[in-house]
Amino acid sequence: MSERPAGRRGAIRAIGLLSGGLDSTLAAKVLLEQGIEVVGLHYSTGFCMNDHRRAMARPDEDPKRMRNEGLRAGADLGIPIEILDAGEAYMKMVLSPKHGYGKRANPCIDCRIFMIHGAAEYMREHRGHFVFTGEVLGQRPMSQHMQALRLIEKECGIEGYLLRPLSARHLPPTIPEQVGWVDREGLLGISGRSRKEQMTWSEKWNIGDYPQPAGGCCYLADETFARRFHDKRLHTDPDRIRREDMILLKVGRHFRLDPAVKIIVARDESENQFLQRFDPPGWRFEALGCGSPITVVEGEPDENLKMLIASITARYSDRRGQPLVEVAARRDGREEVLLVPPVADRVLEAYRI
């Protein structure tokens, strides 16, 4: 941490995690109001829903649901934003979090430790003075109670230099407050799950353009994605799971046919095009002569499973009402044509993840 004499807040640089949500935006604004220089860090983890919406590029998608909220917030606040790639180290943490998962597949405590640790490294490399976040005491049950906040700070290795401007009045004074870099009287005392105080401050500072809270952009907190994620962990050697595997968990309908074989059935033309661009290895099924989803296969199906996969593909094709449908199974330049009945819904549901 760089040293500056007390009382010179204009020379102080704060490094903050800026998701673009209301809490992190307000935290940055609190410090800007004190004349502190603020640099925002925004992590690209591979699990942001907005990133996937941009990749899908559906023509009817609301542009606001595709933007990078960190860059948008930085522009609104007039502060620089650094985009950091979380990389394979983040994936390793997600697959085996030291402090476990929340309700879904969200490793909230380990995620905070990962990001704040990275922010601390950035602070040291760029002559920052302290790190700040938009965390609110008591807002989230897993990662924002008092014990968790202390644990996160300790494991990040920056005890005393992690400021939480929104809840600072409920927390012990940090070193930036003690030495006069930050005026504690100008910090807030928000706590709990109600967001009324945040809304009041947002109105005061004319901050109105922000996404909805409660992990709304994180796939790891999504119920459907979490089921697919845990299925992947259960049936795949963790050392063989890569970030690319996580991309496919966001697309289509997923069915586990046996412990070694899973299929993904596209839901619309945008997902068909996405799967064609992504081009995962293995078998690909498609009904012939009609509108059809692309079905991609993970694993090596035997002949019986090929017939089942073809039947599932037929079920979601435009010929689902026909007694028999021709379905092409393609791999490595060769093609087999299977004549199958569309699978019954009661059979289908037994395989759905």
PDB file of N, CA and C in Angstrom, residues 237-293:
ATOM      1  N   ASP A 237     -14.600 -35.933 -14.871  1.00  0.00           N
ATOM      2  CA  ASP A 237     -13.401 -35.706 -14.067  1.00  0.00           C
ATOM      3  C   ASP A 237     -13.161 -34.196 -13.974  1.00  0.00           C
ATOM      4  N   PRO A 238     -13.105 -33.633 -12.770  1.00  0.00           N
ATOM      5  CA  PRO A 238     -12.932 -32.177 -12.645  1.00  0.00           C
ATOM      6  C   PRO A 238     -11.716 -31.645 -13.388  1.00  0.00           C
ATOM      7  N   ASP A 239     -10.660 -32.440 -13.487  1.00  0.00           N
ATOM      8  CA  ASP A 239      -9.461 -31.983 -14.180  1.00  0.00           C
ATOM      9  C   ASP A 239      -9.683 -31.835 -15.681  1.00  0.00           C
ATOM     10  N   ARG A 240     -10.783 -32.398 -16.188  1.00  0.00           N
ATOM     11  CA  ARG A 240     -11.066 -32.335 -17.622  1.00  0.00           C
ATOM     12  C   ARG A 240     -12.125 -31.292 -17.960  1.00  0.00           C
ATOM     13  N   ILE A 241     -12.681 -30.644 -16.963  1.00  0.00           N
ATOM     14  CA  ILE A 241     -13.694 -29.619 -17.214  1.00  0.00           C
ATOM     15  C   ILE A 241     -13.003 -28.289 -17.507  1.00  0.00           C
ATOM     16  N   ARG A 242     -13.402 -27.656 -18.596  1.00  0.00           N
ATOM     17  CA  ARG A 242     -12.814 -26.396 -19.012  1.00  0.00           C
ATOM     18  C   ARG A 242     -13.894 -25.319 -19.113  1.00  0.00           C
ATOM     19  N   ARG A 243     -13.463 -24.087 -19.284  1.00  0.00           N
ATOM     20  CA  ARG A 243     -14.411 -22.977 -19.410  1.00  0.00           C
ATOM     21  C   ARG A 243     -15.342 -23.185 -20.599  1.00  0.00           C
ATOM     22  N   GLU A 244     -14.818 -23.812 -21.666  1.00  0.00           N
ATOM     23  CA  GLU A 244     -15.643 -24.057 -22.840  1.00  0.00           C
ATOM     24  C   GLU A 244     -16.829 -24.960 -22.518  1.00  0.00           C
ATOM     25  N   ASP A 245     -16.636 -25.887 -21.583  1.00  0.00           N
ATOM     26  CA  ASP A 245     -17.746 -26.754 -21.183  1.00  0.00           C
ATOM     27  C   ASP A 245     -18.870 -25.948 -20.547  1.00  0.00           C
ATOM     28  N   MET A 246     -18.509 -24.901 -19.833  1.00  0.00           N
ATOM     29  CA  MET A 246     -19.516 -24.077 -19.172  1.00  0.00           C
ATOM     30  C   MET A 246     -20.369 -23.319 -20.189  1.00  0.00           C
ATOM     31  N   ILE A 247     -19.782 -23.010 -21.342  1.00  0.00           N
ATOM     32  CA  ILE A 247     -20.545 -22.303 -22.375  1.00  0.00           C
ATOM     33  C   ILE A 247     -21.741 -23.128 -22.814  1.00  0.00           C
ATOM     34  N   LEU A 248     -21.526 -24.433 -22.998  1.00  0.00           N
ATOM     35  CA  LEU A 248     -22.610 -25.292 -23.465  1.00  0.00           C
ATOM     36  C   LEU A 248     -23.703 -25.467 -22.419  1.00  0.00           C
ATOM     37  N   LEU A 249     -23.379 -25.281 -21.149  1.00  0.00           N
ATOM     38  CA  LEU A 249     -24.405 -25.405 -20.114  1.00  0.00           C
ATOM     39  C   LEU A 249     -25.445 -24.287 -20.206  1.00  0.00           C
ATOM     40  N   LYS A 250     -25.126 -23.226 -20.917  1.00  0.00           N
ATOM     41  CA  LYS A 250     -26.038 -22.083 -21.022  1.00  0.00           C
ATOM     42  C   LYS A 250     -27.033 -22.228 -22.170  1.00  0.00           C
ATOM     43  N   VAL A 251     -26.829 -23.229 -23.015  1.00  0.00           N
ATOM     44  CA  VAL A 251     -27.565 -23.315 -24.278  1.00  0.00           C
ATOM     45  C   VAL A 251     -28.470 -24.532 -24.297  1.00  0.00           C
ATOM     46  N   GLY A 252     -29.685 -24.376 -24.812  1.00  0.00           N
ATOM     47  CA  GLY A 252     -30.524 -25.505 -25.163  1.00  0.00           C
ATOM     48  C   GLY A 252     -31.199 -26.224 -24.011  1.00  0.00           C
ATOM     49  N   ARG A 253     -31.768 -27.390 -24.359  1.00  0.00           N
ATOM     50  CA  ARG A 253     -32.364 -28.317 -23.398  1.00  0.00           C
ATOM     51  C   ARG A 253     -31.357 -29.432 -23.163  1.00  0.00           C
ATOM     52  N   HIS A 254     -31.166 -29.829 -21.909  1.00  0.00           N
ATOM     53  CA  HIS A 254     -30.150 -30.828 -21.573  1.00  0.00           C
ATOM     54  C   HIS A 254     -30.811 -32.104 -21.065  1.00  0.00           C
ATOM     55  N   PHE A 255     -30.304 -33.239 -21.575  1.00  0.00           N
ATOM     56  CA  PHE A 255     -30.836 -34.547 -21.174  1.00  0.00           C
ATOM     57  C   PHE A 255     -29.680 -35.495 -20.883  1.00  0.00           C
ATOM     58  N   ARG A 256     -29.724 -36.133 -19.738  1.00  0.00           N
ATOM     59  CA  ARG A 256     -28.729 -37.139 -19.355  1.00  0.00           C
ATOM     60  C   ARG A 256     -29.314 -38.508 -19.691  1.00  0.00           C
ATOM     61  N   LEU A 257     -28.734 -39.184 -20.695  1.00  0.00           N
ATOM     62  CA  LEU A 257     -29.271 -40.468 -21.158  1.00  0.00           C
ATOM     63  C   LEU A 257     -28.682 -41.645 -20.407  1.00  0.00           C
ATOM     64  N   ASP A 258     -27.421 -41.539 -20.037  1.00  0.00           N
ATOM     65  CA  ASP A 258     -26.794 -42.503 -19.133  1.00  0.00           C
ATOM     66  C   ASP A 258     -25.573 -41.821 -18.534  1.00  0.00           C
ATOM     67  N   PRO A 259     -24.863 -42.451 -17.605  1.00  0.00           N
ATOM     68  CA  PRO A 259     -23.753 -41.746 -16.951  1.00  0.00           C
ATOM     69  C   PRO A 259     -22.685 -41.211 -17.899  1.00  0.00           C
ATOM     70  N   ALA A 260     -22.585 -41.793 -19.094  1.00  0.00           N
ATOM     71  CA  ALA A 260     -21.520 -41.393 -20.012  1.00  0.00           C
ATOM     72  C   ALA A 260     -22.015 -40.595 -21.211  1.00  0.00           C
ATOM     73  N   VAL A 261     -23.314 -40.402 -21.352  1.00  0.00           N
ATOM     74  CA  VAL A 261     -23.849 -39.736 -22.542  1.00  0.00           C
ATOM     75  C   VAL A 261     -24.880 -38.679 -22.144  1.00  0.00           C
ATOM     76  N   LYS A 262     -24.663 -37.473 -22.642  1.00  0.00           N
ATOM     77  CA  LYS A 262     -25.604 -36.370 -22.462  1.00  0.00           C
ATOM     78  C   LYS A 262     -25.836 -35.699 -23.802  1.00  0.00           C
ATOM     79  N   ILE A 263     -27.031 -35.150 -24.000  1.00  0.00           N
ATOM     80  CA  ILE A 263     -27.301 -34.418 -25.232  1.00  0.00           C
ATOM     81  C   ILE A 263     -27.803 -33.017 -24.911  1.00  0.00           C
ATOM     82  N   ILE A 264     -27.595 -32.119 -25.881  1.00  0.00           N
ATOM     83  CA  ILE A 264     -28.078 -30.744 -25.799  1.00  0.00           C
ATOM     84  C   ILE A 264     -28.890 -30.481 -27.055  1.00  0.00           C
ATOM     85  N   VAL A 265     -30.144 -30.092 -26.882  1.00  0.00           N
ATOM     86  CA  VAL A 265     -31.062 -29.847 -27.993  1.00  0.00           C
ATOM     87  C   VAL A 265     -31.336 -28.347 -28.077  1.00  0.00           C
ATOM     88  N   ALA A 266     -30.999 -27.740 -29.208  1.00  0.00           N
ATOM     89  CA  ALA A 266     -31.216 -26.300 -29.372  1.00  0.00           C
ATOM     90  C   ALA A 266     -32.697 -25.957 -29.260  1.00  0.00           C
ATOM     91  N   ARG A 267     -32.980 -24.751 -28.759  1.00  0.00           N
ATOM     92  CA  ARG A 267     -34.363 -24.325 -28.559  1.00  0.00           C
ATOM     93  C   ARG A 267     -34.888 -23.432 -29.672  1.00  0.00           C
ATOM     94  N   ASP A 268     -34.007 -22.805 -30.426  1.00  0.00           N
ATOM     95  CA  ASP A 268     -34.455 -21.914 -31.495  1.00  0.00           C
ATOM     96  C   ASP A 268     -33.323 -21.750 -32.499  1.00  0.00           C
ATOM     97  N   GLU A 269     -33.590 -20.946 -33.539  1.00  0.00           N
ATOM     98  CA  GLU A 269     -32.611 -20.793 -34.604  1.00  0.00           C
ATOM     99  C   GLU A 269     -31.332 -20.123 -34.101  1.00  0.00           C
ATOM    100  N   SER A 270     -31.452 -19.198 -33.156  1.00  0.00           N
ATOM    101  CA  SER A 270     -30.250 -18.557 -32.613  1.00  0.00           C
ATOM    102  C   SER A 270     -29.343 -19.586 -31.947  1.00  0.00           C
ATOM    103  N   GLU A 271     -29.933 -20.532 -31.213  1.00  0.00           N
ATOM    104  CA  GLU A 271     -29.121 -21.569 -30.574  1.00  0.00           C
ATOM    105  C   GLU A 271     -28.580 -22.555 -31.595  1.00  0.00           C
ATOM    106  N   ASN A 272     -29.345 -22.834 -32.661  1.00  0.00           N
ATOM    107  CA  ASN A 272     -28.798 -23.653 -33.746  1.00  0.00           C
ATOM    108  C   ASN A 272     -27.532 -23.015 -34.302  1.00  0.00           C
ATOM    109  N   GLN A 273     -27.607 -21.728 -34.600  1.00  0.00           N
ATOM    110  CA  GLN A 273     -26.456 -21.028 -35.163  1.00  0.00           C
ATOM    111  C   GLN A 273     -25.299 -20.988 -34.173  1.00  0.00           C
ATOM    112  N   PHE A 274     -25.622 -20.799 -32.902  1.00  0.00           N
ATOM    113  CA  PHE A 274     -24.575 -20.780 -31.878  1.00  0.00           C
ATOM    114  C   PHE A 274     -23.845 -22.118 -31.830  1.00  0.00           C
ATOM    115  N   LEU A 275     -24.586 -23.223 -31.830  1.00  0.00           N
ATOM    116  CA  LEU A 275     -23.962 -24.546 -31.775  1.00  0.00           C
ATOM    117  C   LEU A 275     -23.155 -24.825 -33.037  1.00  0.00           C
ATOM    118  N   GLN A 276     -23.613 -24.324 -34.172  1.00  0.00           N
ATOM    119  CA  GLN A 276     -22.840 -24.498 -35.399  1.00  0.00           C
ATOM    120  C   GLN A 276     -21.525 -23.737 -35.325  1.00  0.00           C
ATOM    121  N   ARG A 277     -21.564 -22.524 -34.777  1.00  0.00           N
ATOM    122  CA  ARG A 277     -20.329 -21.743 -34.638  1.00  0.00           C
ATOM    123  C   ARG A 277     -19.405 -22.357 -33.600  1.00  0.00           C
ATOM    124  N   PHE A 278     -19.982 -22.785 -32.498  1.00  0.00           N
ATOM    125  CA  PHE A 278     -19.167 -23.347 -31.415  1.00  0.00           C
ATOM    126  C   PHE A 278     -18.556 -24.676 -31.831  1.00  0.00           C
ATOM    127  N   ASP A 279     -19.315 -25.464 -32.594  1.00  0.00           N
ATOM    128  CA  ASP A 279     -18.858 -26.713 -33.201  1.00  0.00           C
ATOM    129  C   ASP A 279     -18.191 -27.660 -32.206  1.00  0.00           C
ATOM    130  N   PRO A 280     -18.930 -28.101 -31.189  1.00  0.00           N
ATOM    131  CA  PRO A 280     -18.347 -29.075 -30.256  1.00  0.00           C
ATOM    132  C   PRO A 280     -18.101 -30.408 -30.947  1.00  0.00           C
ATOM    133  N   PRO A 281     -17.101 -31.169 -30.528  1.00  0.00           N
ATOM    134  CA  PRO A 281     -16.823 -32.457 -31.166  1.00  0.00           C
ATOM    135  C   PRO A 281     -17.915 -33.473 -30.857  1.00  0.00           C
ATOM    136  N   GLY A 282     -17.983 -34.525 -31.679  1.00  0.00           N
ATOM    137  CA  GLY A 282     -18.930 -35.605 -31.410  1.00  0.00           C
ATOM    138  C   GLY A 282     -20.080 -35.631 -32.400  1.00  0.00           C
ATOM    139  N   TRP A 283     -21.042 -36.485 -32.112  1.00  0.00           N
ATOM    140  CA  TRP A 283     -22.209 -36.667 -32.971  1.00  0.00           C
ATOM    141  C   TRP A 283     -23.107 -35.436 -32.944  1.00  0.00           C
ATOM    142  N   ARG A 284     -23.750 -35.204 -34.110  1.00  0.00           N
ATOM    143  CA  ARG A 284     -24.731 -34.131 -34.241  1.00  0.00           C
ATOM    144  C   ARG A 284     -25.950 -34.679 -34.977  1.00  0.00           C
ATOM    145  N   PHE A 285     -27.134 -34.448 -34.426  1.00  0.00           N
ATOM    146  CA  PHE A 285     -28.372 -34.972 -35.000  1.00  0.00           C
ATOM    147  C   PHE A 285     -29.250 -33.821 -35.481  1.00  0.00           C
ATOM    148  N   GLU A 286     -30.001 -34.083 -36.592  1.00  0.00           N
ATOM    149  CA  GLU A 286     -30.900 -33.072 -37.134  1.00  0.00           C
ATOM    150  C   GLU A 286     -31.966 -33.753 -37.980  1.00  0.00           C
ATOM    151  N   ALA A 287     -33.234 -33.420 -37.753  1.00  0.00           N
ATOM    152  CA  ALA A 287     -34.318 -33.971 -38.568  1.00  0.00           C
ATOM    153  C   ALA A 287     -34.209 -33.443 -39.996  1.00  0.00           C
ATOM    154  N   LEU A 288     -34.569 -34.279 -40.967  1.00  0.00           N
ATOM    155  CA  LEU A 288     -34.436 -33.927 -42.374  1.00  0.00           C
ATOM    156  C   LEU A 288     -35.760 -33.432 -42.941  1.00  0.00           C
ATOM    157  N   GLY A 289     -35.654 -32.464 -43.860  1.00  0.00           N
ATOM    158  CA  GLY A 289     -36.824 -32.021 -44.598  1.00  0.00           C
ATOM    159  C   GLY A 289     -37.782 -31.144 -43.831  1.00  0.00           C
ATOM    160  N   CYS A 290     -37.352 -30.593 -42.714  1.00  0.00           N
ATOM    161  CA  CYS A 290     -38.240 -29.736 -41.921  1.00  0.00           C
ATOM    162  C   CYS A 290     -37.409 -28.883 -40.972  1.00  0.00           C
ATOM    163  N   GLY A 291     -38.069 -27.934 -40.339  1.00  0.00           N
ATOM    164  CA  GLY A 291     -37.396 -27.176 -39.295  1.00  0.00           C
ATOM    165  C   GLY A 291     -37.026 -28.090 -38.146  1.00  0.00           C
ATOM    166  N   SER A 292     -35.766 -28.018 -37.736  1.00  0.00           N
ATOM    167  CA  SER A 292     -35.294 -28.968 -36.727  1.00  0.00           C
ATOM    168  C   SER A 292     -34.256 -28.333 -35.828  1.00  0.00           C
ATOM    169  N   PRO A 293     -34.253 -28.717 -34.567  1.00  0.00           N
ATOM    170  CA  PRO A 293     -33.144 -28.310 -33.708  1.00  0.00           C
ATOM    171  C   PRO A 293     -31.894 -29.103 -34.055  1.00  0.00           C
TER     172      PRO A 293
END
